[in-house]
Amino acid sequence: MGDDMKTYVVVVIIQAIYTIMFIVSKAALDAGLSPLVFLFYRQTIASLILLPISIVTKWGTAPRLSFIVFIKIFMLALIGIAIGINVLHIGLKLTSETAASAAYNAVPVITFFLAFLMRMETLKIRSSHGIAKAAGVTLCLAGVIVIAFYTGPAIHPLNHHRLFHDSSSQAKVSSKGTWIKGTFLLLFANTTWSLWLVMQGVILKEYPCKILLTTLQCVFSAPQSFVAAIAFERDFSKWKMGFDARLLGVVYCGLCNAGLAWYLQAWCVQKKGPVFVAMSNPLTIVFTIFSALLILGETVHLGSVVGGILTVGGLYCVLWGKNKEHKISNSTNEISKMQNVEQDVVVPIDESVTSNIASQKQ
């Protein structure tokens, strides 16, 4: 399997992991676990798993970590994890996993905008690939708007048995004001997530060791999230764990989300850039819809389906545009190399011919 095909397979795996993360996180929060405590537990588990793996695999071979890069990784963990995911958990508790996965699709638009401002992405609107990228971003944004503002008729689940009895019902949202507040928190969380993706792309150029980057972020974010949890969550009943959805959510998110998914994400960012990873986010809402209908036993509305179709259409437009741009860039580089080789070629001249010309002139 070529590197291009591997990146496409990996981003699908990443979004499948995120889909399950939204589902089990919502179940854990509805079971009574505090959002702030939830992040501390999951990051602690991820740190305990990744730290020995990093020591064993990278001991003596890892690149030197400068103080400047150390501070950058610390800030990366603070912005993307300690702040971003804490806000995400609070917004998820106030809304539902379907709303969270729908708002998650705003990440490609925000990431592309940030990467464009930082000159990590180009947008040549007069070219076919530039038009495709612009159209893809527009379709993604249209999909998010449809999901947010258009409900439509209900599509009843094929499975009428709810997997998690306490999760994922919009009826649990106490008021419209609470729902709106949760939606804005989700959008804020996704903005920090976009910035996190872009910053990862920058830091990976200075420190390309992906497993250590992932491990350090988990190690830094664990005490950062503990400070937030101990400062704002004084009800210690919200810290209790049990053999239920709370434990499932913490273990899964610590092992698969913070551990496996973030490493795979760093690998994709290094290979294709942050926008490529962000543009795969629409797959999450599609996976969530199918999970709701076939596994979770939830009702899905037509607006979510239409919005999912639009976002996936936008995904393929941007991927086609980036692939086209990559091919044009490669062909341009090859032509440039051939021209440089031709200029460097020196045609040898026979010395006898040179001496004959000199004697004739004399």
Tab-separated table of C-alpha atoms in Angstrom, residues 34-329:
chain	number	residue	atom	x	y	z
A	34	SER	CA	-17.609	15.748	35.867
A	35	PRO	CA	-16.310	17.013	32.474
A	36	LEU	CA	-13.182	18.459	34.129
A	37	VAL	CA	-12.462	15.288	36.087
A	38	PHE	CA	-13.114	13.195	32.985
A	39	LEU	CA	-10.279	14.911	31.104
A	40	PHE	CA	-7.858	14.491	34.019
A	41	TYR	CA	-8.578	10.747	34.268
A	42	ARG	CA	-8.285	10.089	30.523
A	43	GLN	CA	-5.038	12.061	30.158
A	44	THR	CA	-3.535	10.286	33.170
A	45	ILE	CA	-4.330	6.893	31.645
A	46	ALA	CA	-2.907	7.976	28.283
A	47	SER	CA	0.286	9.201	29.974
A	48	LEU	CA	0.749	5.954	31.919
A	49	ILE	CA	0.396	3.961	28.691
A	50	LEU	CA	2.463	6.119	26.332
A	51	LEU	CA	5.338	7.063	28.646
A	52	PRO	CA	6.871	3.552	29.000
A	53	ILE	CA	6.311	2.886	25.276
A	54	SER	CA	8.178	6.075	24.364
A	55	ILE	CA	11.040	5.291	26.757
A	56	VAL	CA	11.468	1.769	25.371
A	57	THR	CA	11.198	2.664	21.684
A	58	LYS	CA	12.975	6.038	21.621
A	59	TRP	CA	15.553	5.804	24.418
A	60	GLY	CA	18.849	7.163	23.073
A	61	THR	CA	17.528	7.725	19.532
A	62	ALA	CA	15.067	10.585	19.998
A	63	PRO	CA	16.085	14.031	18.728
A	64	ARG	CA	17.270	16.586	21.266
A	65	LEU	CA	14.447	18.585	22.836
A	66	SER	CA	15.360	22.265	23.130
A	67	PHE	CA	13.856	24.537	25.778
A	68	ILE	CA	11.955	26.544	23.131
A	69	VAL	CA	10.357	23.415	21.643
A	70	PHE	CA	9.597	22.203	25.190
A	71	ILE	CA	7.634	25.395	25.891
A	72	LYS	CA	5.842	25.144	22.529
A	73	ILE	CA	4.695	21.590	23.254
A	74	PHE	CA	3.553	22.671	26.736
A	75	MET	CA	1.458	25.465	25.192
A	76	LEU	CA	0.180	23.066	22.527
A	77	ALA	CA	-1.108	20.750	25.264
A	78	LEU	CA	-2.629	23.675	27.167
A	79	ILE	CA	-4.516	25.123	24.179
A	80	GLY	CA	-5.588	21.961	22.378
A	81	ILE	CA	-6.211	19.628	25.320
A	82	ALA	CA	-6.482	21.310	28.735
A	83	ILE	CA	-8.625	24.160	27.374
A	84	GLY	CA	-10.079	22.767	24.142
A	85	ILE	CA	-11.199	19.331	25.312
A	86	ASN	CA	-12.442	20.627	28.669
A	87	VAL	CA	-14.706	23.064	26.814
A	88	LEU	CA	-15.675	20.263	24.414
A	89	HIS	CA	-16.745	18.026	27.314
A	90	ILE	CA	-18.827	20.814	28.870
A	91	GLY	CA	-20.496	21.562	25.528
A	92	LEU	CA	-21.088	17.850	24.950
A	93	LYS	CA	-22.782	17.525	28.354
A	94	LEU	CA	-25.109	20.435	27.532
A	95	THR	CA	-26.034	19.099	24.061
A	96	SER	CA	-25.631	15.628	22.518
A	97	GLU	CA	-23.029	13.581	20.672
A	98	THR	CA	-24.884	14.218	17.400
A	99	ALA	CA	-24.600	17.980	17.898
A	100	ALA	CA	-20.936	17.612	18.905
A	101	SER	CA	-20.070	15.606	15.794
A	102	ALA	CA	-22.004	18.119	13.654
A	103	ALA	CA	-20.176	21.112	15.167
A	104	TYR	CA	-16.936	19.163	14.730
A	105	ASN	CA	-17.331	19.693	10.991
A	106	ALA	CA	-16.554	23.390	11.444
A	107	VAL	CA	-12.930	22.384	12.097
A	108	PRO	CA	-11.995	22.092	8.381
A	109	VAL	CA	-13.197	25.650	7.667
A	110	ILE	CA	-11.389	27.113	10.673
A	111	THR	CA	-8.236	25.060	10.053
A	112	PHE	CA	-8.047	26.032	6.398
A	113	PHE	CA	-8.504	29.698	7.330
A	114	LEU	CA	-5.754	29.535	9.983
A	115	ALA	CA	-3.404	27.598	7.690
A	116	PHE	CA	-4.069	30.104	4.898
A	117	LEU	CA	-3.229	33.016	7.224
A	118	MET	CA	-0.004	31.259	8.232
A	119	ARG	CA	0.816	30.583	4.549
A	120	MET	CA	0.738	26.823	5.069
A	121	GLU	CA	-2.024	26.530	2.451
A	122	THR	CA	-2.545	28.284	-0.877
A	123	LEU	CA	-5.777	29.138	-2.655
A	124	LYS	CA	-5.392	29.945	-6.352
A	125	ILE	CA	-8.999	30.710	-7.145
A	126	ARG	CA	-8.397	30.886	-10.918
A	127	SER	CA	-7.139	27.293	-11.057
A	128	SER	CA	-9.297	24.161	-11.065
A	129	HIS	CA	-7.801	22.846	-7.826
A	130	GLY	CA	-8.307	26.231	-6.135
A	131	ILE	CA	-11.969	26.303	-7.187
A	132	ALA	CA	-12.393	22.730	-5.907
A	133	LYS	CA	-10.888	23.601	-2.493
A	134	ALA	CA	-13.029	26.735	-2.160
A	135	ALA	CA	-16.165	24.811	-3.192
A	136	GLY	CA	-15.337	22.043	-0.726
A	137	VAL	CA	-14.979	24.449	2.191
A	138	THR	CA	-18.261	26.123	1.180
A	139	LEU	CA	-20.076	22.776	1.050
A	140	CYS	CA	-18.723	21.832	4.496
A	141	LEU	CA	-19.924	25.128	5.930
A	142	ALA	CA	-23.329	24.680	4.261
A	143	GLY	CA	-23.576	21.199	5.775
A	144	VAL	CA	-22.907	22.523	9.272
A	145	ILE	CA	-25.537	25.265	8.818
A	146	VAL	CA	-28.139	22.728	7.631
A	147	ILE	CA	-27.452	20.444	10.598
A	148	ALA	CA	-27.675	23.347	13.042
A	149	PHE	CA	-30.820	25.088	11.744
A	150	TYR	CA	-32.849	22.472	9.861
A	151	THR	CA	-34.369	19.558	11.753
A	152	GLY	CA	-36.699	17.935	9.238
A	153	PRO	CA	-38.793	14.790	9.708
A	154	ALA	CA	-37.577	12.082	12.074
A	155	ILE	CA	-35.941	8.887	10.849
A	156	HIS	CA	-36.705	6.147	13.350
A	157	PRO	CA	-33.929	3.723	14.341
A	158	LEU	CA	-33.760	0.163	13.067
A	159	ASN	CA	-32.605	-0.929	16.518
A	160	HIS	CA	-35.153	0.056	19.195
A	161	HIS	CA	-32.966	-0.956	22.137
A	162	ARG	CA	-30.817	1.901	23.448
A	163	LEU	CA	-27.222	0.914	24.123
A	164	PHE	CA	-26.768	3.702	26.711
A	165	HIS	CA	-30.007	4.553	28.483
A	166	ASP	CA	-28.718	7.803	29.940
A	167	SER	CA	-27.085	9.259	26.846
A	168	SER	CA	-27.728	11.126	23.658
A	169	SER	CA	-31.273	12.397	23.970
A	170	GLN	CA	-32.001	15.988	23.079
A	171	ALA	CA	-34.844	15.870	25.580
A	172	LYS	CA	-32.222	15.898	28.322
A	173	VAL	CA	-31.271	19.456	27.388
A	174	SER	CA	-33.146	21.576	29.922
A	175	SER	CA	-33.812	24.608	27.739
A	176	LYS	CA	-33.142	26.177	24.381
A	177	GLY	CA	-30.769	28.626	26.040
A	178	THR	CA	-28.726	25.736	27.431
A	179	TRP	CA	-28.595	24.114	23.987
A	180	ILE	CA	-27.383	27.362	22.376
A	181	LYS	CA	-24.783	27.828	25.115
A	182	GLY	CA	-23.540	24.274	24.593
A	183	THR	CA	-23.376	24.799	20.812
A	184	PHE	CA	-21.220	27.924	21.183
A	185	LEU	CA	-18.946	26.061	23.585
A	186	LEU	CA	-18.570	23.293	20.987
A	187	LEU	CA	-17.653	25.849	18.323
A	188	PHE	CA	-15.095	27.447	20.653
A	189	ALA	CA	-13.629	24.026	21.392
A	190	ASN	CA	-13.356	23.312	17.673
A	191	THR	CA	-11.562	26.629	17.147
A	192	THR	CA	-8.922	25.601	19.686
A	193	TRP	CA	-8.794	22.172	17.994
A	194	SER	CA	-8.110	23.853	14.630
A	195	LEU	CA	-5.356	25.963	16.146
A	196	TRP	CA	-3.982	22.799	17.755
A	197	LEU	CA	-3.807	21.044	14.366
A	198	VAL	CA	-2.045	23.989	12.720
A	199	MET	CA	0.432	24.323	15.608
A	200	GLN	CA	1.176	20.600	15.408
A	201	GLY	CA	2.158	21.038	11.770
A	202	VAL	CA	4.600	23.799	12.754
A	203	ILE	CA	6.116	21.951	15.733
A	204	LEU	CA	6.541	18.687	13.796
A	205	LYS	CA	8.935	20.512	11.474
A	206	GLU	CA	11.111	21.415	14.475
A	207	TYR	CA	10.616	18.173	16.393
A	208	PRO	CA	9.584	15.344	14.019
A	209	CYS	CA	9.327	12.542	16.615
A	210	LYS	CA	5.574	11.864	16.591
A	211	ILE	CA	5.366	9.369	19.465
A	212	LEU	CA	7.277	11.658	21.831
A	213	LEU	CA	5.220	14.669	20.754
A	214	THR	CA	2.025	12.756	21.552
A	215	THR	CA	3.432	11.476	24.864
A	216	LEU	CA	4.634	14.896	26.007
A	217	GLN	CA	1.242	16.442	25.250
A	218	CYS	CA	-0.481	13.794	27.375
A	219	VAL	CA	2.061	14.166	30.208
A	220	PHE	CA	1.716	17.964	30.208
A	221	SER	CA	-2.076	17.993	29.895
A	222	ALA	CA	-2.634	15.636	32.857
A	223	PRO	CA	-1.452	18.110	35.553
A	224	GLN	CA	-2.934	21.029	33.586
A	225	SER	CA	-6.367	19.375	33.617
A	226	PHE	CA	-5.939	18.388	37.290
A	227	VAL	CA	-5.432	22.049	38.233
A	228	ALA	CA	-8.632	22.984	36.388
A	229	ALA	CA	-10.577	20.086	37.927
A	230	ILE	CA	-9.493	20.730	41.517
A	231	ALA	CA	-10.170	24.464	41.125
A	232	PHE	CA	-13.703	24.232	39.692
A	233	GLU	CA	-15.049	20.833	40.773
A	234	ARG	CA	-15.385	20.728	44.576
A	235	ASP	CA	-18.142	18.093	44.603
A	236	PHE	CA	-16.083	14.923	45.127
A	237	SER	CA	-19.033	12.720	44.214
A	238	LYS	CA	-18.293	13.795	40.618
A	239	TRP	CA	-14.827	12.244	40.956
A	240	LYS	CA	-16.118	8.740	41.717
A	241	MET	CA	-15.637	5.918	39.227
A	242	GLY	CA	-17.531	2.675	38.843
A	243	PHE	CA	-17.728	-0.318	36.543
A	244	ASP	CA	-20.126	1.453	34.203
A	245	ALA	CA	-20.170	3.982	31.355
A	246	ARG	CA	-17.850	6.293	33.309
A	247	LEU	CA	-15.024	3.759	33.401
A	248	LEU	CA	-15.647	2.780	29.770
A	249	GLY	CA	-15.448	6.402	28.627
A	250	VAL	CA	-12.257	7.165	30.569
A	251	VAL	CA	-10.399	4.006	29.502
A	252	TYR	CA	-11.447	4.229	25.866
A	253	CYS	CA	-10.602	7.933	25.515
A	254	GLY	CA	-7.288	7.513	27.315
A	255	LEU	CA	-6.203	4.485	25.306
A	256	CYS	CA	-7.701	4.929	21.838
A	257	ASN	CA	-8.368	8.650	21.576
A	258	ALA	CA	-5.520	10.368	23.449
A	259	GLY	CA	-3.089	7.561	22.671
A	260	LEU	CA	-3.665	5.899	19.298
A	261	ALA	CA	-5.702	8.556	17.464
A	262	TRP	CA	-3.399	11.462	18.329
A	263	TYR	CA	-0.322	9.540	17.191
A	264	LEU	CA	-2.006	8.636	13.890
A	265	GLN	CA	-3.146	12.245	13.548
A	266	ALA	CA	0.410	13.553	14.035
A	267	TRP	CA	1.585	11.095	11.368
A	268	CYS	CA	-1.050	12.373	8.916
A	269	VAL	CA	-0.274	16.026	9.709
A	270	GLN	CA	3.400	15.365	8.963
A	271	LYS	CA	2.549	13.588	5.690
A	272	LYS	CA	-0.277	15.736	4.300
A	273	GLY	CA	-0.661	18.804	6.509
A	274	PRO	CA	-3.286	19.884	9.080
A	275	VAL	CA	-5.980	20.794	6.544
A	276	PHE	CA	-5.950	17.269	5.076
A	277	VAL	CA	-6.651	15.828	8.534
A	278	ALA	CA	-9.325	18.426	9.314
A	279	MET	CA	-11.136	17.818	6.031
A	280	SER	CA	-11.762	14.199	7.045
A	281	ASN	CA	-13.909	15.368	9.982
A	282	PRO	CA	-17.220	15.160	8.043
A	283	LEU	CA	-16.873	11.391	8.195
A	284	THR	CA	-17.591	11.606	11.931
A	285	ILE	CA	-21.153	12.863	11.476
A	286	VAL	CA	-21.806	10.115	8.918
A	287	PHE	CA	-20.476	7.443	11.292
A	288	THR	CA	-22.506	8.961	14.135
A	289	ILE	CA	-25.747	8.868	12.131
A	290	PHE	CA	-25.273	5.209	11.206
A	291	SER	CA	-24.317	4.348	14.782
A	292	ALA	CA	-27.426	6.099	16.107
A	293	LEU	CA	-29.735	4.232	13.735
A	294	LEU	CA	-28.157	0.789	13.825
A	295	ILE	CA	-26.522	0.474	17.272
A	296	LEU	CA	-27.596	3.163	19.737
A	297	GLY	CA	-31.325	3.022	18.982
A	298	GLU	CA	-31.697	6.796	18.560
A	299	THR	CA	-33.882	8.908	16.314
A	300	VAL	CA	-32.070	10.883	13.606
A	301	HIS	CA	-33.631	13.783	11.682
A	302	LEU	CA	-33.442	14.444	7.946
A	303	GLY	CA	-31.474	17.653	8.507
A	304	SER	CA	-28.549	15.656	9.904
A	305	VAL	CA	-28.578	13.339	6.886
A	306	VAL	CA	-28.676	16.224	4.368
A	307	GLY	CA	-25.956	18.067	6.260
A	308	GLY	CA	-23.832	14.927	6.357
A	309	ILE	CA	-24.142	14.511	2.582
A	310	LEU	CA	-23.089	18.121	2.008
A	311	THR	CA	-20.084	17.860	4.319
A	312	VAL	CA	-18.879	14.630	2.724
A	313	GLY	CA	-19.287	16.232	-0.715
A	314	GLY	CA	-17.155	19.117	0.503
A	315	LEU	CA	-14.577	16.663	1.832
A	316	TYR	CA	-14.123	15.004	-1.547
A	317	CYS	CA	-13.927	18.361	-3.338
A	318	VAL	CA	-11.080	19.530	-1.126
A	319	LEU	CA	-9.277	16.191	-1.307
A	320	TRP	CA	-9.506	16.256	-5.106
A	321	GLY	CA	-8.215	19.839	-5.150
A	322	LYS	CA	-5.281	19.033	-2.854
A	323	ASN	CA	-4.415	15.930	-4.892
A	324	LYS	CA	-4.520	17.946	-8.129
A	325	GLU	CA	-2.371	20.674	-6.563
A	326	HIS	CA	0.121	18.064	-5.342
A	327	LYS	CA	0.476	16.552	-8.829
A	328	ILE	CA	0.981	19.963	-10.444
A	329	SER	CA	3.596	20.851	-7.817
